[in-house]
């Protein structure tokens, strides 16, 4: 049984079919990538899996449990955590505090504990703090810990979102174009981070435009175009696939034009 | 190393701010105690508004939601206290606590459906709540005695000991406000407070990390209602008289001013704002017939030069070393 099982997933926006009858199996422990040109429906796909959009039809099962139409926070609580293509950092908070919020699911305690501050709560607060700094070091943002999060350069904001998502101890991590806005060196660092995350037995699904990056690190790749999954396979298979070459060379040219 | 340098490295900007604040509070209370009379009442009301604003800050500041109807919960507190003590002869403390419980339940009943609404809808719904409460307090004369209101509401006290003296009243109110600020500080710096602040920034981001957005909004709304109700009760027991006007639209405008002047979303801002905005009219009174203009001018200047509120003055000194460190 795959960790994530998607069957016949379809999303219509009025006339537009953003996702059309998509089937996908993502095995536990894999590093999976979803590629496709602009507007192919990749983010829509993520939005449905993570509960931010209701599918028009189709089903999604995570770890054998139906999560179709479940609320976002309940899906996250099951261990399916995402980042956003349009970063959603918490403004007015420091970089470290952003990651501390990420620890929400991995910690407990509400109003009562906050008022009384029993020993376990104080320990937990200290652990949260330590964990945040550890994760920031992991993504290379340790130095910026006390800085206001939304003042970071764009590329680093994406890294912060990754660190924050990791704080939630995900079983499946969905990354929506984490390399956008990164330079070549930063992209290398990010690739390394993603691979290290994956080696900690966290399943990863990565949306990415950088085909070179994806074919290098992903175990398996699905290709979307006009809302349909046109193919799926190993990086080598994908690189040779005529439709992929057509679709991708198309957008590459458009991008350079 | 000069003495100044030693102090500044030990204390930091927050230390200076804390000392300055403590001195300012001590001077203020000393001055008001010395002067007595009318100023005592002004500062008493400032403390009561402070309690209200500290609560409202949970919902509007930390959680970033708009509520124009929080006066409704202050009315529940005020009328609850008045009715229970005057009509039924309850102990004021008991009346205050029971009124808070009623306000909490009312907040759940009102908040549960409306907090699912976003942005303008929520603001409209809360605005309607405030207006309806005002109408009820005017129209339902059997319960509220209409425009006449309630007088002869007994002061707070425990058993035979009652707080009659105006100076003692002020001290008690100040202690209650301090307690309210303490609770606010504890909650802000916790898992709970972080969740609220995350929601204020982006609900999408918060939900993606497993934060139950509607639930936390509701909790913040309830907390704000509890504070508002306590403030309403404190008003009743301090002044001894309430009428619909006390909890009218005026209250919404005044408390918004206080929140923004002091610094919305900060721990101390609401209390500082309540005191400043309460005392300011007394200070500008000396300008005679220009007092309204002077009042407005001072508020506008504050919003221009300290847009995030007076309490953020503490962090001005703090940012500099971080920036310098990053550049150098
Ligand atoms: N909420 C929405 N309402 C209407 N149309 C939408 C909505 N979200 C996405 N779409 C449309 O659905 C299609 C797929 O969008 P989506 O964002 O999923 O593409 P994408 O593959 O993520 O593209 P990109 O690479 O640019 O991020 C696009 O045509 C887009 O305009
Ligand atoms: Mg996208």
CSV table of N, CA and C in Angstrom, one decimal, chain A residues 52 71 73 76 81-82 84 88-93 97 100-101 104-105 107-109 111 114-117 121 125 164, chain B residues 182-183 186-187 189-192 194-195 197-198 201-202 204-213 216 219 223 318 322:
chain,number,residue,atom,x,y,z
A,52,UNK,N,-6.9,22.1,1.2
A,52,UNK,CA,-7.2,23.6,1.0
A,52,UNK,C,-8.2,23.8,-0.2
A,71,UNK,N,-10.7,18.6,6.9
A,71,UNK,CA,-10.2,20.0,7.1
A,71,UNK,C,-8.6,20.0,7.1
A,73,UNK,N,-6.3,21.4,8.9
A,73,UNK,CA,-5.5,21.1,10.2
A,73,UNK,C,-5.6,19.7,10.6
A,76,UNK,N,-3.1,17.9,8.4
A,76,UNK,CA,-1.8,18.2,8.9
A,76,UNK,C,-1.5,17.4,10.2
A,81,UNK,N,2.0,17.5,5.7
A,81,UNK,CA,2.3,18.9,5.9
A,81,UNK,C,2.8,19.5,4.6
A,82,UNK,N,2.4,20.8,4.3
A,82,UNK,CA,2.8,21.4,3.0
A,82,UNK,C,3.5,22.7,3.2
A,84,UNK,N,4.0,26.5,0.8
A,84,UNK,CA,3.2,27.2,-0.2
A,84,UNK,C,4.1,27.8,-1.3
A,88,UNK,N,3.8,31.7,3.0
A,88,UNK,CA,2.8,32.1,4.0
A,88,UNK,C,3.5,32.2,5.3
A,89,UNK,N,4.5,33.1,5.4
A,89,UNK,CA,5.2,33.3,6.7
A,89,UNK,C,4.4,34.1,7.6
A,90,UNK,N,4.7,34.0,8.9
A,90,UNK,CA,4.0,34.8,9.9
A,90,UNK,C,4.7,36.1,10.1
A,91,UNK,N,4.1,37.2,9.7
A,91,UNK,CA,4.7,38.5,9.8
A,91,UNK,C,4.6,38.9,11.3
A,92,UNK,N,5.5,39.9,11.6
A,92,UNK,CA,5.5,40.3,13.0
A,92,UNK,C,6.1,39.3,14.0
A,93,UNK,N,6.7,38.3,13.4
A,93,UNK,CA,7.4,37.3,14.2
A,93,UNK,C,8.8,37.1,13.7
A,97,UNK,N,10.6,32.3,15.8
A,97,UNK,CA,9.2,32.2,16.2
A,97,UNK,C,8.4,31.5,15.2
A,100,UNK,N,8.9,28.0,15.7
A,100,UNK,CA,8.3,27.6,16.9
A,100,UNK,C,6.8,27.3,16.7
A,101,UNK,N,6.1,28.1,15.9
A,101,UNK,CA,4.7,27.9,15.6
A,101,UNK,C,4.6,26.5,14.9
A,104,UNK,N,3.7,23.4,16.7
A,104,UNK,CA,2.3,23.3,17.3
A,104,UNK,C,1.8,21.9,17.4
A,105,UNK,N,1.9,21.1,16.4
A,105,UNK,CA,1.4,19.8,16.4
A,105,UNK,C,2.2,18.8,17.3
A,107,UNK,N,3.6,19.5,20.0
A,107,UNK,CA,3.6,19.9,21.4
A,107,UNK,C,2.1,19.9,21.9
A,108,UNK,N,2.0,20.2,23.2
A,108,UNK,CA,0.6,20.3,23.7
A,108,UNK,C,0.5,21.4,24.7
A,109,UNK,N,-0.7,21.6,25.2
A,109,UNK,CA,-0.9,22.6,26.2
A,109,UNK,C,-1.6,23.8,25.7
A,111,UNK,N,-4.5,27.1,27.3
A,111,UNK,CA,-4.6,28.3,28.1
A,111,UNK,C,-4.1,28.0,29.6
A,114,UNK,N,-0.4,27.5,29.9
A,114,UNK,CA,0.3,28.7,29.7
A,114,UNK,C,0.2,29.6,30.9
A,115,UNK,N,-0.9,29.5,31.6
A,115,UNK,CA,-1.0,30.4,32.8
A,115,UNK,C,-0.2,29.8,34.0
A,116,UNK,N,-0.4,28.5,34.2
A,116,UNK,CA,0.2,27.9,35.4
A,116,UNK,C,1.7,27.6,35.2
A,117,UNK,N,2.1,27.3,33.9
A,117,UNK,CA,3.4,27.0,33.6
A,117,UNK,C,4.0,25.9,34.5
A,121,UNK,N,5.6,22.0,31.0
A,121,UNK,CA,5.4,23.0,30.0
A,121,UNK,C,6.6,23.9,29.8
A,125,UNK,N,8.7,24.3,26.4
A,125,UNK,CA,9.0,25.6,25.8
A,125,UNK,C,10.5,25.7,25.4
A,164,UNK,N,10.0,25.3,9.0
A,164,UNK,CA,8.7,25.4,9.7
A,164,UNK,C,7.9,24.1,9.6
B,182,UNK,N,-0.8,40.6,33.2
B,182,UNK,CA,0.0,39.4,33.5
B,182,UNK,C,-0.5,38.2,32.7
B,183,UNK,N,-1.8,38.0,32.8
B,183,UNK,CA,-2.4,36.9,32.1
B,183,UNK,C,-2.2,37.0,30.6
B,186,UNK,N,1.5,36.1,29.8
B,186,UNK,CA,1.7,34.6,29.9
B,186,UNK,C,1.1,33.9,28.7
B,187,UNK,N,-0.1,34.3,28.3
B,187,UNK,CA,-0.7,33.6,27.2
B,187,UNK,C,0.0,33.9,25.9
B,189,UNK,N,3.1,34.6,25.3
B,189,UNK,CA,4.4,33.9,25.2
B,189,UNK,C,4.2,32.4,25.5
B,190,UNK,N,3.3,31.8,24.7
B,190,UNK,CA,3.1,30.3,24.9
B,190,UNK,C,2.7,29.7,23.6
B,191,UNK,N,2.5,28.4,23.6
B,191,UNK,CA,2.0,27.7,22.4
B,191,UNK,C,0.7,28.4,21.9
B,192,UNK,N,-0.2,28.6,22.9
B,192,UNK,CA,-1.5,29.2,22.6
B,192,UNK,C,-1.4,30.6,21.9
B,194,UNK,N,1.2,31.9,20.4
B,194,UNK,CA,1.9,31.8,19.1
B,194,UNK,C,0.9,31.4,18.0
B,195,UNK,N,-0.1,30.5,18.4
B,195,UNK,CA,-1.1,30.1,17.4
B,195,UNK,C,-2.0,31.3,17.1
B,197,UNK,N,-1.2,34.4,17.1
B,197,UNK,CA,-0.5,35.4,16.3
B,197,UNK,C,-0.2,34.9,14.9
B,198,UNK,N,-0.1,33.6,14.8
B,198,UNK,CA,0.1,33.0,13.5
B,198,UNK,C,-1.2,33.2,12.6
B,201,UNK,N,-1.6,36.5,11.0
B,201,UNK,CA,-0.8,36.8,9.9
B,201,UNK,C,-1.3,36.1,8.6
B,202,UNK,N,-1.4,34.8,8.7
B,202,UNK,CA,-2.0,34.0,7.6
B,202,UNK,C,-2.7,32.8,8.1
B,204,UNK,N,-4.0,30.5,6.2
B,204,UNK,CA,-3.5,29.4,5.4
B,204,UNK,C,-2.3,28.7,6.0
B,205,UNK,N,-1.3,29.6,6.3
B,205,UNK,CA,-0.1,29.1,6.9
B,205,UNK,C,-0.4,28.4,8.2
B,206,UNK,N,-1.2,29.0,9.1
B,206,UNK,CA,-1.5,28.4,10.4
B,206,UNK,C,-2.2,27.0,10.2
B,207,UNK,N,-3.2,27.0,9.3
B,207,UNK,CA,-3.9,25.7,9.1
B,207,UNK,C,-3.0,24.6,8.6
B,208,UNK,N,-2.1,25.0,7.7
B,208,UNK,CA,-1.2,24.0,7.2
B,208,UNK,C,-0.3,23.4,8.2
B,209,UNK,N,-0.1,24.1,9.4
B,209,UNK,CA,0.7,23.5,10.4
B,209,UNK,C,-0.1,22.9,11.5
B,210,UNK,N,-1.4,22.7,11.2
B,210,UNK,CA,-2.3,21.9,12.1
B,210,UNK,C,-3.0,22.8,13.1
B,211,UNK,N,-2.9,24.1,13.0
B,211,UNK,CA,-3.6,25.0,14.0
B,211,UNK,C,-5.1,25.0,13.6
B,212,UNK,N,-6.0,24.8,14.6
B,212,UNK,CA,-7.4,24.8,14.3
B,212,UNK,C,-7.9,26.2,14.4
B,213,UNK,N,-7.9,26.8,13.2
B,213,UNK,CA,-8.1,28.3,13.1
B,213,UNK,C,-9.4,28.8,13.8
B,216,UNK,N,-9.3,28.5,17.7
B,216,UNK,CA,-8.5,29.5,18.3
B,216,UNK,C,-9.1,30.9,18.3
B,219,UNK,N,-11.7,31.0,20.9
B,219,UNK,CA,-11.1,31.1,22.2
B,219,UNK,C,-10.7,32.5,22.5
B,223,UNK,N,-12.2,35.0,25.4
B,223,UNK,CA,-11.3,35.7,26.4
B,223,UNK,C,-11.6,37.2,26.4
B,318,UNK,N,16.2,48.5,20.4
B,318,UNK,CA,16.6,47.1,20.3
B,318,UNK,C,17.0,46.7,18.8
B,322,UNK,N,20.9,44.9,16.2
B,322,UNK,CA,20.7,43.7,15.3
B,322,UNK,C,21.0,44.1,13.9
